[in-house]
Coordinates of C-alpha atoms in Angstrom, one line a residue:
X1 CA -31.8 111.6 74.1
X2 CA -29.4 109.0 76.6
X3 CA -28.1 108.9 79.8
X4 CA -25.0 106.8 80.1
X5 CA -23.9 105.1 82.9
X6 CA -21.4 102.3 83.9
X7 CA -22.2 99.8 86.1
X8 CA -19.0 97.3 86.9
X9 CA -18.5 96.0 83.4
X10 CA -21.8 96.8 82.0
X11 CA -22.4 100.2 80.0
X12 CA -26.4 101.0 80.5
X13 CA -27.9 103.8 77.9
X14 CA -31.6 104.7 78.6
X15 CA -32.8 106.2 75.1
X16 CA -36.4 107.7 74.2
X17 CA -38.3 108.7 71.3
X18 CA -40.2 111.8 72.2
X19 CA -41.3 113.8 68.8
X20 CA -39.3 117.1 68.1
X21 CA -37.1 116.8 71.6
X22 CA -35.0 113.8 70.4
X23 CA -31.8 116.1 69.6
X24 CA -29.1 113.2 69.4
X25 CA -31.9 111.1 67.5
X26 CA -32.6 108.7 70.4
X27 CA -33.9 105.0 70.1
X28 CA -33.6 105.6 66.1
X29 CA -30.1 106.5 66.1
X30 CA -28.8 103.7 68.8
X31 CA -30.4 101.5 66.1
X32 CA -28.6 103.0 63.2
X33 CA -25.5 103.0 64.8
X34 CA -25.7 99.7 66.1
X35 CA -26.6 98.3 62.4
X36 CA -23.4 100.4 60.5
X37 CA -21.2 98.8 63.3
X38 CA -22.7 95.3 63.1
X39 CA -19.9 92.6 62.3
X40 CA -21.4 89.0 62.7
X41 CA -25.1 88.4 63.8
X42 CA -27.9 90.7 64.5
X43 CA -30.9 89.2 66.3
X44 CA -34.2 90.9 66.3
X45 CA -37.3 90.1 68.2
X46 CA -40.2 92.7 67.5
X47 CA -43.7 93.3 67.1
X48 CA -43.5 95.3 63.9
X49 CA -40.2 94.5 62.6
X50 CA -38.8 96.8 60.0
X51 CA -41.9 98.7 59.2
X52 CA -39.8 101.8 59.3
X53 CA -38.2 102.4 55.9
X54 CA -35.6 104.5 57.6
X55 CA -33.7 101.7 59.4
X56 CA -34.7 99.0 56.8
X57 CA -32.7 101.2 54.5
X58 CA -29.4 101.5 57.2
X59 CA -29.6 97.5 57.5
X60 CA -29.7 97.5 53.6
X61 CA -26.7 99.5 53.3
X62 CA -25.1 97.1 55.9
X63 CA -25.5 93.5 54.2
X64 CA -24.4 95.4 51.1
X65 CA -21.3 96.0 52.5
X66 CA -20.6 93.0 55.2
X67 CA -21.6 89.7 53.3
X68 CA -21.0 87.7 55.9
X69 CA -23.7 89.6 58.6
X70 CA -25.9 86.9 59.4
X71 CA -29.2 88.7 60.5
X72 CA -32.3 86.1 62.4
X73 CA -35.9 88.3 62.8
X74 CA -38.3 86.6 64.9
X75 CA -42.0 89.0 64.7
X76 CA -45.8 87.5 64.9
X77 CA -47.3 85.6 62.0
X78 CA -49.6 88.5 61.2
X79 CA -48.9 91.8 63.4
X80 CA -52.8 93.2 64.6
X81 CA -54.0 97.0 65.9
X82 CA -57.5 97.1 67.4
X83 CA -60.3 98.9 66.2
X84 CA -61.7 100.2 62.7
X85 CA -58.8 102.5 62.3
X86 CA -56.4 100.6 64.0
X87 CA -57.2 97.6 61.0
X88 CA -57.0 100.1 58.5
X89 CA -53.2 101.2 59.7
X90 CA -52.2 97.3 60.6
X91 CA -53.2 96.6 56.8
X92 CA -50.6 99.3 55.7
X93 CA -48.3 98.3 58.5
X94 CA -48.4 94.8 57.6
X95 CA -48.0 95.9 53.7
X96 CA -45.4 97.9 54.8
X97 CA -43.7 95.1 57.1
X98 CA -43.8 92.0 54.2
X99 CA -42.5 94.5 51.7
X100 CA -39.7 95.6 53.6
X101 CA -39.0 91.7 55.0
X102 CA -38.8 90.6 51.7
X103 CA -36.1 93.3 50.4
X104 CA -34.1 92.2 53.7
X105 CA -34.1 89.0 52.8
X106 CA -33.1 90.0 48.9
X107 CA -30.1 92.0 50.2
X108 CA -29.2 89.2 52.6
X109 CA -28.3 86.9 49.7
X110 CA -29.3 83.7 52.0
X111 CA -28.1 85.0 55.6
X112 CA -31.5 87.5 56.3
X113 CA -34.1 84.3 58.2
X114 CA -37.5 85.4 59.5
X115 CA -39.0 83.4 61.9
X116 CA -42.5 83.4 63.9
X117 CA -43.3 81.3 67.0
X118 CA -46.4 78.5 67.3
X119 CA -47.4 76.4 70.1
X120 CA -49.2 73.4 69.4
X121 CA -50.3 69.9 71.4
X122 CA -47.5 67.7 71.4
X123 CA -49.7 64.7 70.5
X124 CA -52.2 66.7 67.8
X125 CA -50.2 68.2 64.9
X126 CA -53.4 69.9 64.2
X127 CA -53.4 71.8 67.4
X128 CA -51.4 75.1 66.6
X129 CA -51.9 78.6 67.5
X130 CA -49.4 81.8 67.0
X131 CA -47.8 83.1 70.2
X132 CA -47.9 86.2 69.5
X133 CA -44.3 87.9 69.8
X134 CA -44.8 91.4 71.3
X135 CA -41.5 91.7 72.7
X136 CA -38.7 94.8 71.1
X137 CA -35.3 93.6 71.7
X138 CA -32.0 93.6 69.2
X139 CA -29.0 91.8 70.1
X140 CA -25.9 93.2 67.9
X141 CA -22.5 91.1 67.6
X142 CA -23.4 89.7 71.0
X143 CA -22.3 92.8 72.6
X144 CA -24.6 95.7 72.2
X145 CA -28.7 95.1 73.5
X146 CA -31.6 97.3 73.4
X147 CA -34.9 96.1 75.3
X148 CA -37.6 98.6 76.1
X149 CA -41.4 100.0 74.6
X150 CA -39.9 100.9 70.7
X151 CA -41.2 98.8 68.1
X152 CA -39.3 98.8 64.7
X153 CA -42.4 100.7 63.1
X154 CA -42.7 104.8 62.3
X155 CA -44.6 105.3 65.6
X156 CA -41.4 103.4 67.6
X157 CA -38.8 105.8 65.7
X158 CA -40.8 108.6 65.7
X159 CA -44.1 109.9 66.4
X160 CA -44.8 108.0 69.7
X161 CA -43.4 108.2 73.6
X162 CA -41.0 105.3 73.9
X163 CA -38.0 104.2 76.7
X164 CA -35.3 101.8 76.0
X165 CA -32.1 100.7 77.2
X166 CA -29.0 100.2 75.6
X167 CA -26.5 97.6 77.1
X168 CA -22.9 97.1 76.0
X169 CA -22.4 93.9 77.7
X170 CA -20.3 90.4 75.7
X171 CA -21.3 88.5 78.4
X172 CA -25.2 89.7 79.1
X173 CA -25.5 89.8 75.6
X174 CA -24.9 86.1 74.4
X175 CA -26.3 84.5 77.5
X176 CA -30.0 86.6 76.7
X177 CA -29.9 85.5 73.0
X178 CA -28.9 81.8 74.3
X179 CA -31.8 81.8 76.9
X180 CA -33.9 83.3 74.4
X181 CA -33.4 80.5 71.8
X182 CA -33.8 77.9 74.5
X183 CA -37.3 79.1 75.1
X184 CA -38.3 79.1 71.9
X185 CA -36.6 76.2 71.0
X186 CA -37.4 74.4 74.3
X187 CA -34.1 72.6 74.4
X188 CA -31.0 73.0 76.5
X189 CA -27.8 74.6 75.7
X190 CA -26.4 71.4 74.0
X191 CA -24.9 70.0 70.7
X192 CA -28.3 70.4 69.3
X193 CA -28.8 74.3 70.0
X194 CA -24.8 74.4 68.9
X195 CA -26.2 73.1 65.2
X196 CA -28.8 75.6 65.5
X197 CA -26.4 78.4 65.8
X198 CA -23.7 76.8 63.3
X199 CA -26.7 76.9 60.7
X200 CA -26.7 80.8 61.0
X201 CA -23.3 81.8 61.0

């Protein structure tokens, strides 16, 4: 389900997953759409990215078709669910997640990059840990943004309770993915972050 409304030059979607009420196909759909329309650059940031096999397939489709789409994935180093059961399901996730990564990357023919994020001591190499990326946001073309509770999992596009938002904005949407890359970069907008983006497009 969404709710559409315009705010001065913004459009603002809120989408849902709620299981058998999601009639225009919610969260999962705005995803599907937003891949078949992508043009340039996607940029994903997600807990379980691409677990689901349904949108995996739809971005598939999409570097099959649009050579040049230049797609950047940024999850954790190894995604984790608590408990007995929960390790049991984050093995299969994680199975599922590497699997699907990797036939990404295949159909991306060079342009597919997954990244993870460390922080470490700046004067001890040694000292690294993950930092463990928990966030669920897509950045299409630098126009179209969804931020919200959805991972890229089954559960996200399906079975569970989740709220996003959907933002058509050019403007909102290349200065988060700039402010996003200078945090995890932890440099300025410069020439240096300008090599950093020429390297992906």
């Amino acid at each position: 389900h969404s709710e559409e409304e315009v705010r001065g030059n913004l459009l603002i979607t809120v989408l849902r997953t709620w299981k058998g009420m999601d009639k225009h196909g919610g969260i999962k759909a705005w995803y599907a759409e937003a891949f078949r329309k992508a043009k340039r650059s996607i940029y994903i940031e997600n807990q379980f990215p691409f677990q689901n096999n349904f949108i995996t397939k739809i971005l598939v489709r999409r570097l099959a078709e649009n050579p040049k789409l230049k797609v950047c994935i940024v999850g954790p180093m190894k995604p984790n669910l608590p408990g007995l059961i929960g390790s049991i399901m984050a093995k299969m996730s994680i199975n599922d997640i590497h699997r699907n990564l990797k036939v990404l990357c295949s159909a991306g023919r060079g342009n597919v990059k997954t990244f993870s994020l460390i922080t470490q001591d700046r004067w001890i190499s040694e000292k690294r840990r993950q930092i463990y990326v928990h966030s669920k946001i897509a950045i299409i073309d630098d126009r179209w943004i969804t931020v919200g509770s959805a991972n890229l999992d089954k559960n996200g596009m399906s079975d569970s309770s989740e709220v996003n938002i959907g933002i058509v904005s050019s403007t909102l949407a290349k200065k988060l993915r700039i402010r996003l890359w200078q945090e995890h970069l932890d440099i300025a907008y410069s020439s240096e972050l300008e090599d950093f983006e020429s390297g992906l497009e």
